[in-house]
């Protein structure tokens, strides 16, 4: 099925928000909600897409801070792995820790999150998204895989030339490397990788050149 992916880089952290749809103007899925729901809504309006769901890779402020606004604007359900709910429940605390600013009221998570489980298949907008639980950057981090289209939304797990940081609360390097080796590296090498920050890449390119992936068991 034809696939349209619009990427916008939003907010202070330049977080990629993706709007995925089978065709222009059709039903769509929003992946991650940076704290700028107005900008997300503008992209949706421009494409004429009709969002059916919000998939959240993890509970960090720069990916979830606009979830409440997206849910309110489109009446969609927000999906998040339960192991990251504690992060999503404390957006103001994250803002203080990351930015050194006090509660500002501009961050709003969703009131409830539909729990994601590893391997869960979500049939949305005519596409089959498979949630792959990839802990390490956060305990509940998930990548979303479109197997038929060969696309992986890798959140803050895998970047072009790098991996997600593991020095924030709940992060763990060994856990990240294990989930990388067991759940991401075995995917088809031709998979397009669309990260939560920075440019797109392919799994083949990362396997060949990403310094963090060179020592992993193959
Ligand atoms: Zn993150
Ligand atoms: Zn991020």
PDB file of C-alpha atoms and ligand atoms in Angstrom:
ATOM      1  CA  UNK A   1       0.000   0.000   0.000  1.00  0.00           C
ATOM      2  CA  UNK A   2       1.277   3.511  -0.773  1.00  0.00           C
ATOM      3  CA  UNK A   3       2.823   5.169   2.207  1.00  0.00           C
ATOM      4  CA  UNK A   4       3.118   8.862   2.996  1.00  0.00           C
ATOM      5  CA  UNK A   5       5.304  10.014   5.850  1.00  0.00           C
ATOM      6  CA  UNK A   6       5.546  13.674   6.815  1.00  0.00           C
ATOM      7  CA  UNK A   7       8.244  14.547   9.320  1.00  0.00           C
ATOM      8  CA  UNK A   8       8.370  17.774  11.315  1.00  0.00           C
ATOM      9  CA  UNK A   9      11.099  18.684  13.743  1.00  0.00           C
ATOM     10  CA  UNK A  10       9.587  20.507  16.705  1.00  0.00           C
ATOM     11  CA  UNK A  11      10.281  22.237  19.993  1.00  0.00           C
ATOM     12  CA  UNK A  12      13.572  22.944  21.776  1.00  0.00           C
ATOM     13  CA  UNK A  13      14.866  19.422  21.397  1.00  0.00           C
ATOM     14  CA  UNK A  14      14.125  19.305  17.648  1.00  0.00           C
ATOM     15  CA  UNK A  15      12.061  16.168  18.134  1.00  0.00           C
ATOM     16  CA  UNK A  16      10.784  14.473  15.008  1.00  0.00           C
ATOM     17  CA  UNK A  17       7.038  14.075  14.892  1.00  0.00           C
ATOM     18  CA  UNK A  18       5.809  11.815  12.104  1.00  0.00           C
ATOM     19  CA  UNK A  19       2.459  11.759  10.397  1.00  0.00           C
ATOM     20  CA  UNK A  20       2.032   8.422   8.659  1.00  0.00           C
ATOM     21  CA  UNK A  21      -0.779   7.657   6.282  1.00  0.00           C
ATOM     22  CA  UNK A  22      -1.535   5.156   3.576  1.00  0.00           C
ATOM     23  CA  UNK A  23      -2.322   7.923   1.146  1.00  0.00           C
ATOM     24  CA  UNK A  24      -2.569  11.690   1.162  1.00  0.00           C
ATOM     25  CA  UNK A  25      -5.719  12.882   2.831  1.00  0.00           C
ATOM     26  CA  UNK A  26      -6.621   9.528   4.295  1.00  0.00           C
ATOM     27  CA  UNK A  27      -6.571   8.116   7.795  1.00  0.00           C
ATOM     28  CA  UNK A  28      -3.260   8.613   9.540  1.00  0.00           C
ATOM     29  CA  UNK A  29      -1.182   7.880  12.605  1.00  0.00           C
ATOM     30  CA  UNK A  30       0.842  10.415  14.570  1.00  0.00           C
ATOM     31  CA  UNK A  31       4.103   9.188  16.054  1.00  0.00           C
ATOM     32  CA  UNK A  32       5.280  11.204  19.058  1.00  0.00           C
ATOM     33  CA  UNK A  33       3.887  14.494  20.288  1.00  0.00           C
ATOM     34  CA  UNK A  34       6.496  17.169  21.063  1.00  0.00           C
ATOM     35  CA  UNK A  35       5.186  20.040  23.226  1.00  0.00           C
ATOM     36  CA  UNK A  36       3.908  21.975  20.224  1.00  0.00           C
ATOM     37  CA  UNK A  37       0.523  20.423  19.438  1.00  0.00           C
ATOM     38  CA  UNK A  38      -0.491  23.468  17.397  1.00  0.00           C
ATOM     39  CA  UNK A  39       2.305  22.798  14.912  1.00  0.00           C
ATOM     40  CA  UNK A  40       1.341  19.135  14.724  1.00  0.00           C
ATOM     41  CA  UNK A  41      -2.267  20.101  14.068  1.00  0.00           C
ATOM     42  CA  UNK A  42      -1.114  22.436  11.297  1.00  0.00           C
ATOM     43  CA  UNK A  43       0.724  19.612   9.526  1.00  0.00           C
ATOM     44  CA  UNK A  44      -2.327  17.409   9.854  1.00  0.00           C
ATOM     45  CA  UNK A  45      -4.518  20.162   8.444  1.00  0.00           C
ATOM     46  CA  UNK A  46      -2.192  20.735   5.484  1.00  0.00           C
ATOM     47  CA  UNK A  47      -2.225  17.078   4.521  1.00  0.00           C
ATOM     48  CA  UNK A  48      -5.930  16.642   5.129  1.00  0.00           C
ATOM     49  CA  UNK A  49      -5.145  13.445   7.017  1.00  0.00           C
ATOM     50  CA  UNK A  50      -7.514  12.128   9.669  1.00  0.00           C
ATOM     51  CA  UNK A  51      -5.493  10.909  12.674  1.00  0.00           C
ATOM     52  CA  UNK A  52      -6.637   7.615  14.131  1.00  0.00           C
ATOM     53  CA  UNK A  53      -4.087   7.158  16.886  1.00  0.00           C
ATOM     54  CA  UNK A  54      -1.071   8.648  18.630  1.00  0.00           C
ATOM     55  CA  UNK A  55       1.824   6.229  19.102  1.00  0.00           C
ATOM     56  CA  UNK A  56       4.413   7.317  21.666  1.00  0.00           C
ATOM     57  CA  UNK A  57       7.913   5.864  21.506  1.00  0.00           C
ATOM     58  CA  UNK A  58       8.624   6.765  25.131  1.00  0.00           C
ATOM     59  CA  UNK A  59       7.700   8.989  28.035  1.00  0.00           C
ATOM     60  CA  UNK A  60      10.218  11.809  27.715  1.00  0.00           C
ATOM     61  CA  UNK A  61       8.894  15.354  27.713  1.00  0.00           C
ATOM     62  CA  UNK A  62      10.036  16.084  24.175  1.00  0.00           C
ATOM     63  CA  UNK A  63       7.960  13.152  22.829  1.00  0.00           C
ATOM     64  CA  UNK A  64       4.913  13.238  25.110  1.00  0.00           C
ATOM     65  CA  UNK A  65       4.575  16.884  26.158  1.00  0.00           C
ATOM     66  CA  UNK A  66       2.076  17.623  23.405  1.00  0.00           C
ATOM     67  CA  UNK A  67       0.066  14.396  23.778  1.00  0.00           C
ATOM     68  CA  UNK A  68      -2.780  16.048  25.665  1.00  0.00           C
ATOM     69  CA  UNK A  69      -3.203  18.639  22.915  1.00  0.00           C
ATOM     70  CA  UNK A  70      -3.128  16.023  20.148  1.00  0.00           C
ATOM     71  CA  UNK A  71      -5.662  13.837  21.949  1.00  0.00           C
ATOM     72  CA  UNK A  72      -7.930  16.847  22.505  1.00  0.00           C
ATOM     73  CA  UNK A  73      -7.624  18.064  18.914  1.00  0.00           C
ATOM     74  CA  UNK A  74      -8.274  14.749  17.192  1.00  0.00           C
ATOM     75  CA  UNK A  75     -10.024  12.542  19.739  1.00  0.00           C
ATOM     76  CA  UNK A  76      -7.397   9.833  19.301  1.00  0.00           C
ATOM     77  CA  UNK A  77      -6.085   7.290  21.791  1.00  0.00           C
ATOM     78  CA  UNK A  78      -2.482   7.689  22.970  1.00  0.00           C
ATOM     79  CA  UNK A  79      -0.474   4.464  23.150  1.00  0.00           C
ATOM     80  CA  UNK A  80       2.501   4.164  25.511  1.00  0.00           C
ATOM     81  CA  UNK A  81       4.338   1.276  27.149  1.00  0.00           C
ATOM     82  CA  UNK A  82       3.284   1.079  30.826  1.00  0.00           C
ATOM     83  CA  UNK A  83       6.919   1.086  31.996  1.00  0.00           C
ATOM     84  CA  UNK A  84       7.139   4.748  30.910  1.00  0.00           C
ATOM     85  CA  UNK A  85       3.931   6.004  32.514  1.00  0.00           C
ATOM     86  CA  UNK A  86       5.872   7.320  35.519  1.00  0.00           C
ATOM     87  CA  UNK A  87       7.804   9.586  33.154  1.00  0.00           C
ATOM     88  CA  UNK A  88       4.744  10.778  31.273  1.00  0.00           C
ATOM     89  CA  UNK A  89       3.052  11.489  34.608  1.00  0.00           C
ATOM     90  CA  UNK A  90       5.757  13.973  35.636  1.00  0.00           C
ATOM     91  CA  UNK A  91       6.307  16.288  32.688  1.00  0.00           C
ATOM     92  CA  UNK A  92       6.891  19.322  34.896  1.00  0.00           C
ATOM     93  CA  UNK A  93       9.554  17.413  36.810  1.00  0.00           C
ATOM     94  CA  UNK A  94      11.248  16.491  33.549  1.00  0.00           C
ATOM     95  CA  UNK A  95      11.115  20.124  32.444  1.00  0.00           C
ATOM     96  CA  UNK A  96      12.809  21.217  35.659  1.00  0.00           C
ATOM     97  CA  UNK A  97      15.484  18.563  35.340  1.00  0.00           C
ATOM     98  CA  UNK A  98      16.184  18.972  31.623  1.00  0.00           C
ATOM     99  CA  UNK A  99      15.685  22.681  31.193  1.00  0.00           C
ATOM    100  CA  UNK A 100      16.002  24.066  34.690  1.00  0.00           C
ATOM    101  CA  UNK A 101      12.648  25.766  34.375  1.00  0.00           C
ATOM    102  CA  UNK A 102       9.698  25.535  36.679  1.00  0.00           C
ATOM    103  CA  UNK A 103       6.228  24.342  35.838  1.00  0.00           C
ATOM    104  CA  UNK A 104       4.992  26.350  32.892  1.00  0.00           C
ATOM    105  CA  UNK A 105       1.659  24.745  32.149  1.00  0.00           C
ATOM    106  CA  UNK A 106       2.472  24.345  28.472  1.00  0.00           C
ATOM    107  CA  UNK A 107       3.115  20.614  28.793  1.00  0.00           C
ATOM    108  CA  UNK A 108       0.124  18.300  28.814  1.00  0.00           C
ATOM    109  CA  UNK A 109       0.284  14.551  28.598  1.00  0.00           C
ATOM    110  CA  UNK A 110      -2.734  12.420  27.818  1.00  0.00           C
ATOM    111  CA  UNK A 111      -5.165  11.625  30.626  1.00  0.00           C
ATOM    112  CA  UNK A 112      -4.800   7.922  29.924  1.00  0.00           C
ATOM    113  CA  UNK A 113      -2.524   5.754  27.867  1.00  0.00           C
ATOM    114  CA  UNK A 114      -3.456   2.551  26.117  1.00  0.00           C
ATOM    115  CA  UNK A 115      -0.721   0.144  27.215  1.00  0.00           C
ATOM    116  CA  UNK A 116       1.676  -1.088  24.524  1.00  0.00           C
ATOM    117  CA  UNK A 117       3.153  -4.568  24.796  1.00  0.00           C
ATOM    118  CA  UNK A 118       6.147  -6.027  23.012  1.00  0.00           C
ATOM    119  CA  UNK A 119       5.086  -7.595  19.730  1.00  0.00           C
ATOM    120  CA  UNK A 120       1.634  -6.022  19.773  1.00  0.00           C
ATOM    121  CA  UNK A 121       0.244  -5.408  16.305  1.00  0.00           C
ATOM    122  CA  UNK A 122      -1.822  -2.284  15.804  1.00  0.00           C
ATOM    123  CA  UNK A 123      -3.924  -2.139  12.661  1.00  0.00           C
ATOM    124  CA  UNK A 124      -4.246   1.578  12.059  1.00  0.00           C
ATOM    125  CA  UNK A 125      -4.916   3.677   8.971  1.00  0.00           C
ATOM    126  CA  UNK A 126      -4.667   0.601   6.780  1.00  0.00           C
ATOM    127  CA  UNK A 127      -1.169  -0.135   8.085  1.00  0.00           C
ATOM    128  CA  UNK A 128       0.152  -2.760  10.473  1.00  0.00           C
ATOM    129  CA  UNK A 129       2.371  -1.261  13.163  1.00  0.00           C
ATOM    130  CA  UNK A 130       4.252  -3.705  15.339  1.00  0.00           C
ATOM    131  CA  UNK A 131       5.425  -2.392  18.709  1.00  0.00           C
ATOM    132  CA  UNK A 132       8.927  -3.559  19.561  1.00  0.00           C
ATOM    133  CA  UNK A 133       9.798  -2.980  23.211  1.00  0.00           C
ATOM    134  CA  UNK A 134      13.361  -1.632  23.189  1.00  0.00           C
ATOM    135  CA  UNK A 135      14.242  -0.628  26.769  1.00  0.00           C
ATOM    136  CA  UNK A 136      17.478   1.161  27.615  1.00  0.00           C
ATOM    137  CA  UNK A 137      16.982   4.850  26.808  1.00  0.00           C
ATOM    138  CA  UNK A 138      13.911   4.532  29.037  1.00  0.00           C
ATOM    139  CA  UNK A 139      12.389   1.387  30.569  1.00  0.00           C
ATOM    140  CA  UNK A 140       9.304   1.491  28.351  1.00  0.00           C
ATOM    141  CA  UNK A 141      10.801   2.673  25.075  1.00  0.00           C
ATOM    142  CA  UNK A 142       9.206   1.128  21.983  1.00  0.00           C
ATOM    143  CA  UNK A 143      10.091   1.247  18.311  1.00  0.00           C
ATOM    144  CA  UNK A 144       7.295   0.917  15.759  1.00  0.00           C
ATOM    145  CA  UNK A 145       7.864  -1.332  12.780  1.00  0.00           C
ATOM    146  CA  UNK A 146       5.968  -1.320   9.499  1.00  0.00           C
ATOM    147  CA  UNK A 147       7.125  -4.706   8.290  1.00  0.00           C
ATOM    148  CA  UNK A 148       5.396  -4.663   4.891  1.00  0.00           C
ATOM    149  CA  UNK A 149       6.702  -1.177   4.074  1.00  0.00           C
ATOM    150  CA  UNK A 150      10.156  -1.777   5.593  1.00  0.00           C
ATOM    151  CA  UNK A 151      10.087   1.207   7.936  1.00  0.00           C
ATOM    152  CA  UNK A 152      11.154   1.446  11.584  1.00  0.00           C
ATOM    153  CA  UNK A 153      10.297   4.443  13.750  1.00  0.00           C
ATOM    154  CA  UNK A 154      13.199   4.168  16.166  1.00  0.00           C
ATOM    155  CA  UNK A 155      12.457   6.949  18.649  1.00  0.00           C
ATOM    156  CA  UNK A 156      15.462   7.685  20.860  1.00  0.00           C
ATOM    157  CA  UNK A 157      16.761   4.113  20.640  1.00  0.00           C
ATOM    158  CA  UNK A 158      18.727   4.276  17.380  1.00  0.00           C
ATOM    159  CA  UNK A 159      19.881   7.426  15.565  1.00  0.00           C
ATOM    160  CA  UNK A 160      21.881   7.948  12.399  1.00  0.00           C
ATOM    161  CA  UNK A 161      25.413   7.393  13.692  1.00  0.00           C
ATOM    162  CA  UNK A 162      24.478   7.159  17.354  1.00  0.00           C
ATOM    163  CA  UNK A 163      22.178   5.692  19.994  1.00  0.00           C
ATOM    164  CA  UNK A 164      19.955   7.145  22.688  1.00  0.00           C
ATOM    165  CA  UNK A 165      21.579   8.503  25.841  1.00  0.00           C
ATOM    166  CA  UNK A 166      21.253   6.316  28.911  1.00  0.00           C
ATOM    167  CA  UNK A 167      22.256   8.756  31.658  1.00  0.00           C
ATOM    168  CA  UNK A 168      18.733  10.001  32.366  1.00  0.00           C
ATOM    169  CA  UNK A 169      16.577   8.438  35.115  1.00  0.00           C
ATOM    170  CA  UNK A 170      15.546   4.920  34.110  1.00  0.00           C
ATOM    171  CA  UNK A 171      18.185   4.690  31.390  1.00  0.00           C
ATOM    172  CA  UNK A 172      20.593   1.752  31.220  1.00  0.00           C
ATOM    173  CA  UNK A 173      23.324   1.211  28.619  1.00  0.00           C
ATOM    174  CA  UNK A 174      23.581  -2.578  28.929  1.00  0.00           C
ATOM    175  CA  UNK A 175      19.806  -2.868  28.601  1.00  0.00           C
ATOM    176  CA  UNK A 176      19.828  -0.671  25.500  1.00  0.00           C
ATOM    177  CA  UNK A 177      22.565  -2.709  23.857  1.00  0.00           C
ATOM    178  CA  UNK A 178      20.779  -5.962  24.654  1.00  0.00           C
ATOM    179  CA  UNK A 179      17.462  -4.820  23.185  1.00  0.00           C
ATOM    180  CA  UNK A 180      19.358  -3.444  20.175  1.00  0.00           C
ATOM    181  CA  UNK A 181      21.055  -6.788  19.579  1.00  0.00           C
ATOM    182  CA  UNK A 182      17.996  -8.932  20.174  1.00  0.00           C
ATOM    183  CA  UNK A 183      15.184  -6.865  18.684  1.00  0.00           C
ATOM    184  CA  UNK A 184      16.521  -4.315  16.185  1.00  0.00           C
ATOM    185  CA  UNK A 185      19.662  -5.772  14.597  1.00  0.00           C
ATOM    186  CA  UNK A 186      17.765  -8.896  13.382  1.00  0.00           C
ATOM    187  CA  UNK A 187      15.307  -6.783  11.339  1.00  0.00           C
ATOM    188  CA  UNK A 188      15.842  -6.731   7.558  1.00  0.00           C
ATOM    189  CA  UNK A 189      18.939  -4.665   6.733  1.00  0.00           C
ATOM    190  CA  UNK A 190      17.035  -2.732   4.060  1.00  0.00           C
ATOM    191  CA  UNK A 191      14.717  -1.260   6.709  1.00  0.00           C
ATOM    192  CA  UNK A 192      14.417   2.521   6.609  1.00  0.00           C
ATOM    193  CA  UNK A 193      15.063   3.922  10.074  1.00  0.00           C
ATOM    194  CA  UNK A 194      13.253   7.125  11.067  1.00  0.00           C
ATOM    195  CA  UNK A 195      14.606   8.337  14.430  1.00  0.00           C
ATOM    196  CA  UNK A 196      13.169  10.643  17.064  1.00  0.00           C
ATOM    197  CA  UNK A 197      15.906  13.185  16.352  1.00  0.00           C
ATOM    198  CA  UNK A 198      18.035  13.909  13.307  1.00  0.00           C
ATOM    199  CA  UNK A 199      17.992  12.502   9.799  1.00  0.00           C
ATOM    200  CA  UNK A 200      16.626   9.231   8.488  1.00  0.00           C
ATOM    201  CA  UNK A 201      18.967   6.325   7.828  1.00  0.00           C
ATOM    202  CA  UNK A 202      18.812   2.618   7.050  1.00  0.00           C
ATOM    203  CA  UNK A 203      19.563  -0.339   9.253  1.00  0.00           C
ATOM    204  CA  UNK A 204      22.200  -1.501   6.761  1.00  0.00           C
ATOM    205  CA  UNK A 205      24.027   1.828   7.010  1.00  0.00           C
ATOM    206  CA  UNK A 206      23.936   1.785  10.810  1.00  0.00           C
ATOM    207  CA  UNK A 207      25.152  -1.815  10.962  1.00  0.00           C
ATOM    208  CA  UNK A 208      28.066  -0.821   8.733  1.00  0.00           C
ATOM    209  CA  UNK A 209      29.007   2.546  10.211  1.00  0.00           C
ATOM    210  CA  UNK A 210      27.361   3.262  13.581  1.00  0.00           C
ATOM    211  CA  UNK A 211      30.209   2.957  16.111  1.00  0.00           C
ATOM    212  CA  UNK A 212      27.852   1.732  18.842  1.00  0.00           C
ATOM    213  CA  UNK A 213      26.696  -1.207  16.747  1.00  0.00           C
ATOM    214  CA  UNK A 214      30.100  -2.537  15.757  1.00  0.00           C
ATOM    215  CA  UNK A 215      30.644  -4.703  18.838  1.00  0.00           C
ATOM    216  CA  UNK A 216      27.203  -6.216  18.977  1.00  0.00           C
ATOM    217  CA  UNK A 217      26.828  -9.952  18.394  1.00  0.00           C
ATOM    218  CA  UNK A 218      25.449 -10.621  14.902  1.00  0.00           C
TER     219      UNK A 218
HETATM  220 ZN1  LIG B   1      14.156  10.485  25.021  1.00  0.00          ZN
HETATM  221 ZN1  LIG B   2      13.991  12.719  22.413  1.00  0.00          ZN
END
